[in-house]
Tab-separated table of C-alpha atoms in Angstrom:
chain	number	residue	atom	x	y	z
F	451	MET	CA	24.230	-32.183	26.791
F	452	ASN	CA	27.065	-29.772	28.264
F	453	SER	CA	28.423	-29.423	31.731
F	454	ILE	CA	27.030	-26.293	32.137
F	455	GLU	CA	27.023	-25.145	36.027
F	456	PRO	CA	25.922	-21.739	37.442
F	457	GLY	CA	28.747	-19.459	37.985
F	458	MET	CA	30.303	-21.087	34.803
F	459	LYS	CA	31.794	-18.152	32.281
F	460	VAL	CA	30.024	-19.307	28.795
F	461	THR	CA	29.238	-18.088	25.278
F	462	ALA	CA	25.626	-18.580	24.067
F	463	LEU	CA	24.099	-17.887	21.274
F	464	TYR	CA	20.471	-15.943	21.017
F	465	LYS	CA	18.585	-15.137	18.043
F	466	THR	CA	21.586	-14.348	15.801
F	467	GLY	CA	23.907	-12.794	18.441
F	468	LYS	CA	26.737	-14.301	20.013
F	469	TYR	CA	27.350	-13.522	23.424
F	470	ILE	CA	29.735	-14.421	26.873
F	471	GLY	CA	28.032	-14.881	29.912
F	472	GLU	CA	27.847	-16.070	33.468
F	473	ALA	CA	25.318	-19.011	33.647
F	474	GLU	CA	23.174	-18.390	36.720
F	475	GLN	CA	20.341	-21.318	36.537
F	476	VAL	CA	20.352	-24.346	34.058
F	477	LYS	CA	16.748	-25.642	33.755
F	478	ASN	CA	14.290	-27.492	31.065
F	479	GLY	CA	16.787	-27.747	28.768
F	480	LYS	CA	17.825	-23.981	28.795
F	481	VAL	CA	20.398	-21.880	30.814
F	482	LEU	CA	19.520	-18.399	32.139
F	483	VAL	CA	23.292	-16.425	31.127
F	484	SER	CA	23.839	-12.988	32.170
F	485	ILE	CA	25.503	-10.999	29.442
F	486	LEU	CA	29.167	-10.123	29.744
F	487	ALA	CA	30.464	-9.190	26.292
F	488	VAL	CA	29.222	-9.440	22.754
F	489	LEU	CA	30.602	-11.536	20.173
F	490	LYS	CA	28.592	-11.367	17.517
F	491	HIS	CA	26.148	-8.535	16.918
F	492	PRO	CA	22.767	-9.497	16.130
F	493	LYS	CA	21.565	-9.570	12.426
F	494	GLN	CA	19.439	-6.632	11.076
F	495	GLY	CA	16.240	-7.317	9.048
F	496	ASP	CA	13.335	-10.103	9.716
F	497	LEU	CA	14.658	-13.669	11.307
F	498	HIS	CA	12.057	-15.572	9.299
F	499	ASN	CA	13.343	-13.919	5.673
F	500	PRO	CA	17.174	-13.521	6.377
F	501	ASN	CA	19.025	-11.082	3.958
F	502	GLN	CA	15.847	-9.791	2.502
F	503	VAL	CA	14.681	-5.623	2.584
F	504	ASP	CA	11.676	-6.503	0.740
F	505	VAL	CA	9.666	-7.644	4.148
F	506	PRO	CA	6.251	-6.355	6.452
F	507	PHE	CA	8.608	-5.467	9.188
F	508	PHE	CA	12.590	-4.854	8.953
F	509	HIS	CA	13.597	-5.362	12.406
F	510	GLN	CA	16.560	-3.083	14.300
F	511	ARG	CA	17.899	-5.964	16.097
F	512	LYS	CA	19.967	-4.658	19.299
F	513	ALA	CA	22.873	-6.631	21.287
F	514	LEU	CA	21.784	-7.535	24.569
F	515	ALA	CA	22.802	-5.144	27.361
F	516	PHE	CA	25.775	-5.987	29.966
F	517	HIS	CA	24.089	-7.951	32.670
F	518	GLU	CA	20.739	-8.626	30.614
F	519	LYS	CA	19.338	-11.952	31.152
F	520	THR	CA	18.293	-14.198	28.664
F	521	TRP	CA	17.357	-17.906	28.444
F	522	ALA	CA	19.319	-19.876	25.667
F	523	PRO	CA	18.948	-23.402	24.795
F	524	ASP	CA	21.665	-25.459	26.641
F	525	HIS	CA	22.808	-26.662	23.395
F	526	THR	CA	23.912	-23.319	22.055
F	527	VAL	CA	25.867	-22.724	25.270
F	528	LYS	CA	29.610	-23.788	25.680
F	529	PRO	CA	31.876	-23.323	28.602
F	530	PHE	CA	34.354	-20.115	28.266
F	531	GLU	CA	37.654	-20.241	29.857
F	532	GLU	CA	39.280	-17.088	27.773
F	533	HIS	CA	39.312	-13.594	29.198
F	534	VAL	CA	36.149	-11.706	29.216
F	535	PRO	CA	36.508	-8.555	27.331
F	536	ASP	CA	35.007	-5.043	28.326
F	537	TYR	CA	31.167	-5.020	27.279
F	538	ALA	CA	31.445	-1.796	25.602
F	539	GLU	CA	34.759	-2.600	23.934
F	540	SER	CA	33.128	-6.181	22.713
F	541	LEU	CA	30.003	-4.030	21.586
F	542	LYS	CA	32.070	-1.973	19.325
F	543	ALA	CA	34.210	-4.399	17.990
F	544	SER	CA	31.313	-6.972	17.002
F	545	LEU	CA	29.561	-4.094	15.402
F	546	ASP	CA	32.537	-2.764	13.377
F	547	GLU	CA	32.914	-6.313	12.165
F	548	MET	CA	29.576	-6.445	10.938
F	549	GLN	CA	30.000	-3.476	8.979
F	550	LYS	CA	32.757	-4.350	7.198
F	551	GLU	CA	30.927	-7.765	6.173
F	552	LEU	CA	28.080	-5.476	5.102
F	553	GLU	CA	30.100	-3.141	2.986
F	554	GLN	CA	31.456	-5.964	1.327
F	555	ARG	CA	27.997	-6.890	-0.084
F	556	ALA	CA	26.538	-4.587	-2.543
F	557	ASP	CA	23.147	-5.186	-2.081
F	558	ASP	CA	19.374	-3.627	-0.740
F	559	TRP	CA	19.685	-5.900	2.872
F	560	SER	CA	22.909	-4.648	3.549
F	561	ALA	CA	22.503	-0.846	2.650
F	562	ARG	CA	19.598	-1.047	4.861
F	563	SER	CA	21.244	-3.266	7.427
F	564	LEU	CA	24.385	-0.417	7.665
F	565	SER	CA	21.779	2.096	7.910
F	566	GLU	CA	19.984	0.741	11.213
F	567	LEU	CA	24.063	-0.032	12.411
F	568	SER	CA	24.714	3.380	12.478
F	569	ASP	CA	21.222	4.500	14.274
F	570	LEU	CA	22.079	1.676	16.821
F	571	LYS	CA	25.920	3.073	17.045
F	572	LYS	CA	24.271	6.615	18.257
F	573	GLU	CA	21.950	4.980	20.223
F	574	TYR	CA	24.845	2.848	21.779
F	575	ARG	CA	26.835	6.257	22.207
F	576	LEU	CA	29.738	4.436	20.207
């Protein structure tokens, strides 16, 4: 188990996204994390059928918001000691990186994901 304590800066995985945050509580094998930045934007689509477009419902997955709190399994939470980037800048960088990755794939799932990310960029006002 990590030695995560409240007040520590941490990285945390939540679904398919990766975030920098501040640990607020540690309880029952989970850490309550307040989000400060986005390292990896969540993948689009159905988590149970990854990289598939022909699913009952193709989910648009948003990044967790600045200061949004989430319980992350403690095994996905690691101490973070580097500079914490600005939330908006980190969100834009994570979206840009995901777009580049999707543009390199030439399949239906990537095309649908790019469409969802385009809508999210508008919603995020980036």
